[in-house]
Amino acid sequence: MSAPILSRFANKVVIVTGGGSGIGQAVVRRLASEGAIVTAVDVNETGLVEGAKQVEQIAVAGGRSSFVVGSVSNEDSVKKIVQDVVDREGRLDALINVAGILRSNNTLDTSLEQFMEPIHVNLVGTFLFCREAMPHLLKTKGNIVNTASTSAQYGHPYMAGYAASKGGVESMTKALAWEYIRQGVRINAVAPGGVSTPLTAAQEGRMGTLDRSLFQRLTRPDFQFGMPDQVASVFAMLASEDGGFMTGEIVKVDGGVHN
């Protein structure tokens, strides 16, 4: 990715969950390239280290990144991560929740544990970070960008638990946006469609055991997936002053698949 000529996040302190791979890693790169002070959170330490190397190469606007290995669904861990960032940097300007897991299973073969797993990570993890970040964002009139999914709005097969978790993220985003609109904190979400990430690649490898209908719902007629950097640019817009008159929005980024 060529470095943008923008510096919308100069000296802004941002937490990005899921920053060790895919869209989250691309968001870290993009914000740091625009001057942000980013803390990336992920359970994938290898991906976080690789992402930090990428930031060193492109952070031409004075941005920088650090990383924390941790689970977004562990309440004590989330509390510590947010407080440590504020203690170290003195403030928090934005929270971008990208961390998530995707499980595709035939519903008849899905255990309760399998159904609840994406809900714990995608929905509960997003809630915990929103709750812990909010007192600090109220001070800076900051903002939150969550990650929803087109699976919450359109019928994607084999994704009952995932779709339920992302539907919850959409509803929670809208509720929080109105809860804090008078206090000056904006909350929006991006709803990606099919994006080429390790998450989707892992599911594509399993399609022989299910069928192709899932990917027919995610890809364009030319069979193209989006790229993480293309989605990261939308996160950056919403988290910056360019999105200053947007709150409670769910912005679909799917290459026109669901038009």
Short mmCIF file of C-alpha atoms in Angstrom, two decimals:
data_model
loop_
_atom_site.label_atom_id
_atom_site.label_comp_id
_atom_site.label_asym_id
_atom_site.label_seq_id
_atom_site.Cartn_x
_atom_site.Cartn_y
_atom_site.Cartn_z
CA MET A 1 0.00 0.00 0.00
CA SER A 2 1.40 3.38 -0.93
CA ALA A 3 1.42 5.82 1.98
CA PRO A 4 -1.50 8.26 1.88
CA ILE A 5 -0.67 11.95 1.82
CA LEU A 6 -3.08 12.41 4.73
CA SER A 7 -2.33 13.12 8.38
CA ARG A 8 -5.82 12.93 9.85
CA PHE A 9 -4.59 11.07 12.93
CA ALA A 10 -1.54 13.10 13.87
CA ASN A 11 -0.92 12.52 17.60
CA LYS A 12 -4.24 10.68 17.97
CA VAL A 13 -4.18 7.67 20.30
CA VAL A 14 -6.06 4.67 18.93
CA ILE A 15 -6.69 1.08 20.03
CA VAL A 16 -7.28 -1.45 17.24
CA THR A 17 -8.43 -4.93 18.24
CA GLY A 18 -7.74 -7.79 15.86
CA GLY A 19 -4.64 -5.92 14.72
CA GLY A 20 -2.61 -9.05 14.05
CA SER A 21 -4.05 -10.03 10.68
CA GLY A 22 -6.39 -9.21 7.83
CA ILE A 23 -8.51 -6.08 8.07
CA GLY A 24 -7.27 -5.22 11.58
CA GLN A 25 -3.64 -5.29 10.51
CA ALA A 26 -4.50 -3.11 7.49
CA VAL A 27 -6.26 -0.61 9.77
CA VAL A 28 -3.17 -0.38 11.99
CA ARG A 29 -0.99 0.30 8.96
CA ARG A 30 -3.37 2.90 7.57
CA LEU A 31 -3.80 4.86 10.80
CA ALA A 32 -0.11 4.80 11.63
CA SER A 33 0.67 6.02 8.12
CA GLU A 34 -1.54 9.02 8.89
CA GLY A 35 0.22 9.82 12.15
CA ALA A 36 -1.71 7.79 14.73
CA ILE A 37 -0.25 6.32 17.90
CA VAL A 38 -1.75 2.84 17.63
CA THR A 39 -1.96 -0.03 20.09
CA ALA A 40 -2.83 -3.25 18.26
CA VAL A 41 -4.47 -6.03 20.27
CA ASP A 42 -4.67 -9.66 19.16
CA VAL A 43 -4.21 -13.24 20.35
CA ASN A 44 -1.90 -13.74 17.35
CA GLU A 45 1.51 -12.56 18.51
CA THR A 46 3.22 -13.49 15.23
CA GLY A 47 0.81 -11.32 13.26
CA LEU A 48 1.26 -8.42 15.67
CA VAL A 49 5.04 -8.54 15.32
CA GLU A 50 4.77 -8.65 11.52
CA GLY A 51 2.32 -5.75 11.58
CA ALA A 52 4.71 -3.70 13.71
CA LYS A 53 7.46 -4.23 11.12
CA GLN A 54 5.13 -3.03 8.37
CA VAL A 55 4.29 0.10 10.35
CA GLU A 56 7.98 0.90 10.77
CA GLN A 57 8.31 0.92 6.99
CA ILE A 58 5.34 3.15 6.17
CA ALA A 59 4.68 5.44 9.16
CA VAL A 60 6.01 8.50 7.37
CA ALA A 61 3.62 10.93 9.10
CA GLY A 62 5.08 10.37 12.54
CA GLY A 63 2.79 7.54 13.51
CA ARG A 64 3.87 4.53 15.52
CA SER A 65 2.42 1.30 16.84
CA SER A 66 2.83 -1.03 19.77
CA PHE A 67 1.09 -4.30 20.39
CA VAL A 68 -0.51 -6.29 23.19
CA VAL A 69 -1.26 -9.99 23.15
CA GLY A 70 -4.65 -10.55 24.76
CA SER A 71 -8.15 -11.94 24.42
CA VAL A 72 -10.93 -9.45 23.73
CA SER A 73 -13.47 -11.62 25.52
CA ASN A 74 -11.55 -11.67 28.81
CA GLU A 75 -12.98 -8.86 30.95
CA ASP A 76 -9.94 -8.41 33.19
CA SER A 77 -7.63 -8.39 30.18
CA VAL A 78 -9.70 -5.74 28.39
CA LYS A 79 -9.76 -3.49 31.46
CA LYS A 80 -5.99 -3.72 31.81
CA ILE A 81 -5.28 -3.12 28.12
CA VAL A 82 -7.37 0.05 27.94
CA GLN A 83 -6.05 1.46 31.21
CA ASP A 84 -2.43 0.69 30.27
CA VAL A 85 -2.83 2.57 26.97
CA VAL A 86 -4.29 5.62 28.72
CA ASP A 87 -1.64 5.51 31.43
CA ARG A 88 1.12 5.33 28.83
CA GLU A 89 -0.20 7.81 26.25
CA GLY A 90 -2.28 10.08 28.47
CA ARG A 91 -5.49 9.86 26.43
CA LEU A 92 -7.60 7.80 24.04
CA ASP A 93 -9.08 9.30 20.87
CA ALA A 94 -10.53 6.32 19.04
CA LEU A 95 -11.33 2.64 19.42
CA ILE A 96 -11.59 0.38 16.40
CA ASN A 97 -12.99 -3.08 17.11
CA VAL A 98 -12.01 -5.53 14.39
CA ALA A 99 -11.22 -8.68 16.38
CA GLY A 100 -13.47 -11.53 15.40
CA ILE A 101 -13.76 -15.19 14.52
CA LEU A 102 -15.78 -16.91 11.82
CA ARG A 103 -17.11 -20.45 12.06
CA SER A 104 -19.08 -22.02 9.22
CA ASN A 105 -21.03 -25.15 10.09
CA ASN A 106 -24.20 -26.87 9.07
CA THR A 107 -26.67 -25.81 11.76
CA LEU A 108 -27.69 -29.39 12.52
CA ASP A 109 -24.05 -30.18 13.30
CA THR A 110 -23.43 -27.05 15.39
CA SER A 111 -22.99 -27.51 19.13
CA LEU A 112 -24.01 -24.83 21.58
CA GLU A 113 -20.33 -24.17 22.26
CA GLN A 114 -19.67 -23.64 18.53
CA PHE A 115 -22.65 -21.30 18.27
CA MET A 116 -21.57 -19.24 21.27
CA GLU A 117 -17.89 -18.95 20.34
CA PRO A 118 -18.30 -16.10 17.81
CA ILE A 119 -20.79 -14.40 20.12
CA HIS A 120 -18.25 -14.34 22.95
CA VAL A 121 -15.48 -12.94 20.74
CA ASN A 122 -17.32 -10.79 18.19
CA LEU A 123 -20.12 -9.37 20.32
CA VAL A 124 -19.03 -9.63 23.95
CA GLY A 125 -15.46 -8.60 23.06
CA THR A 126 -16.74 -5.54 21.22
CA PHE A 127 -19.00 -4.62 24.13
CA LEU A 128 -16.20 -4.94 26.69
CA PHE A 129 -13.84 -2.67 24.77
CA CYS A 130 -16.60 -0.13 24.12
CA ARG A 131 -17.50 -0.04 27.81
CA GLU A 132 -13.91 0.28 29.05
CA ALA A 133 -12.94 2.87 26.42
CA MET A 134 -16.01 5.07 26.83
CA PRO A 135 -14.94 7.08 29.94
CA HIS A 136 -11.75 8.08 28.13
CA LEU A 137 -13.49 8.82 24.82
CA LEU A 138 -15.95 11.08 26.64
CA LYS A 139 -13.00 13.22 27.72
CA THR A 140 -11.59 13.56 24.19
CA LYS A 141 -14.93 13.58 22.30
CA GLY A 142 -13.55 10.57 20.50
CA ASN A 143 -15.22 7.83 18.52
CA ILE A 144 -15.65 4.11 18.03
CA VAL A 145 -15.78 2.10 14.82
CA ASN A 146 -17.03 -1.47 15.20
CA THR A 147 -16.97 -4.31 12.69
CA ALA A 148 -20.31 -5.67 11.59
CA SER A 149 -20.84 -7.88 8.51
CA THR A 150 -23.13 -8.28 5.53
CA SER A 151 -24.00 -11.64 7.11
CA ALA A 152 -26.10 -9.70 9.63
CA GLN A 153 -28.22 -8.14 6.89
CA TYR A 154 -28.39 -10.85 4.22
CA GLY A 155 -28.85 -14.61 4.36
CA HIS A 156 -25.38 -16.16 4.44
CA PRO A 157 -25.72 -19.93 4.94
CA TYR A 158 -23.76 -21.89 7.56
CA MET A 159 -23.14 -18.77 9.64
CA ALA A 160 -25.87 -18.82 12.28
CA GLY A 161 -23.60 -17.98 15.22
CA TYR A 162 -21.45 -15.55 13.27
CA ALA A 163 -24.44 -13.76 11.76
CA ALA A 164 -26.10 -13.54 15.19
CA SER A 165 -22.95 -12.02 16.69
CA LYS A 166 -22.65 -9.43 13.93
CA GLY A 167 -26.36 -8.60 14.10
CA GLY A 168 -25.74 -7.88 17.77
CA VAL A 169 -22.81 -5.62 16.91
CA GLU A 170 -25.00 -3.65 14.50
CA SER A 171 -27.79 -3.18 17.04
CA MET A 172 -25.37 -2.31 19.82
CA THR A 173 -23.61 0.23 17.60
CA LYS A 174 -26.87 2.04 16.92
CA ALA A 175 -27.90 1.92 20.58
CA LEU A 176 -24.57 3.31 21.79
CA ALA A 177 -24.60 6.01 19.11
CA TRP A 178 -27.84 7.42 20.47
CA GLU A 179 -26.84 6.88 24.09
CA TYR A 180 -23.75 9.07 23.68
CA ILE A 181 -24.71 11.45 20.88
CA ARG A 182 -25.25 14.37 23.29
CA GLN A 183 -21.85 13.77 24.90
CA GLY A 184 -20.08 14.11 21.56
CA VAL A 185 -18.88 10.52 21.08
CA ARG A 186 -19.60 9.04 17.66
CA ILE A 187 -20.11 5.27 17.18
CA ASN A 188 -20.30 3.70 13.73
CA ALA A 189 -19.63 0.31 12.17
CA VAL A 190 -18.25 -1.07 8.93
CA ALA A 191 -20.00 -4.11 7.43
CA PRO A 192 -17.55 -5.88 5.10
CA GLY A 193 -18.65 -8.46 2.58
CA GLY A 194 -16.19 -10.95 1.13
CA VAL A 195 -12.65 -9.76 1.89
CA SER A 196 -9.46 -11.72 1.23
CA THR A 197 -8.17 -12.42 4.74
CA PRO A 198 -6.85 -15.45 6.64
CA LEU A 199 -10.32 -15.68 8.20
CA THR A 200 -12.13 -16.16 4.90
CA ALA A 201 -9.34 -18.28 3.42
CA ALA A 202 -9.74 -20.78 6.27
CA GLN A 203 -13.47 -21.06 5.57
CA GLU A 204 -12.98 -21.36 1.81
CA GLY A 205 -10.86 -24.42 2.41
CA ARG A 206 -13.82 -26.10 4.14
CA MET A 207 -16.36 -25.49 1.41
CA GLY A 208 -15.88 -28.97 -0.03
CA THR A 209 -17.54 -30.33 3.12
CA LEU A 210 -20.45 -27.90 2.83
CA ASP A 211 -21.22 -26.34 -0.57
CA ARG A 212 -20.41 -23.28 -2.65
CA SER A 213 -23.54 -21.31 -1.76
CA LEU A 214 -21.74 -19.39 1.00
CA PHE A 215 -19.14 -17.95 -1.33
CA GLN A 216 -21.75 -17.28 -4.00
CA ARG A 217 -23.31 -14.93 -1.44
CA LEU A 218 -19.99 -13.21 -0.75
CA THR A 219 -18.32 -12.76 -4.13
CA ARG A 220 -19.12 -10.63 -7.16
CA PRO A 221 -19.93 -12.16 -10.57
CA ASP A 222 -16.23 -11.73 -11.41
CA PHE A 223 -15.41 -13.85 -8.30
CA GLN A 224 -13.33 -11.10 -6.71
CA PHE A 225 -12.95 -10.55 -2.99
CA GLY A 226 -12.11 -7.15 -1.58
CA MET A 227 -8.69 -6.46 -0.14
CA PRO A 228 -8.05 -5.48 3.52
CA ASP A 229 -6.55 -2.10 2.57
CA GLN A 230 -9.73 -1.18 0.70
CA VAL A 231 -11.79 -1.77 3.82
CA ALA A 232 -9.24 -0.12 6.12
CA SER A 233 -9.68 3.15 4.24
CA VAL A 234 -13.36 3.19 5.23
CA PHE A 235 -12.50 2.58 8.89
CA ALA A 236 -10.03 5.47 8.68
CA MET A 237 -12.61 7.81 7.19
CA LEU A 238 -15.19 7.02 9.88
CA ALA A 239 -12.65 7.40 12.71
CA SER A 240 -11.39 10.73 11.37
CA GLU A 241 -12.98 14.16 11.17
CA ASP A 242 -14.00 13.28 7.61
CA GLY A 243 -16.70 11.19 9.28
CA GLY A 244 -17.50 13.89 11.81
CA PHE A 245 -21.20 14.12 10.90
CA MET A 246 -21.77 10.36 10.96
CA THR A 247 -22.95 8.34 13.93
CA GLY A 248 -25.06 5.22 14.26
CA GLU A 249 -24.22 4.28 10.67
CA ILE A 250 -23.52 0.78 9.36
CA VAL A 251 -21.39 1.30 6.25
CA LYS A 252 -21.49 -1.65 3.84
CA VAL A 253 -18.25 -2.39 1.97
CA ASP A 254 -18.88 -5.38 -0.27
CA GLY A 255 -18.04 -4.41 -3.85
CA GLY A 256 -21.70 -4.13 -4.73
CA VAL A 257 -22.53 -7.79 -4.05
CA HIS A 258 -25.64 -7.03 -2.00
CA ASN A 259 -27.03 -4.12 -4.03
#
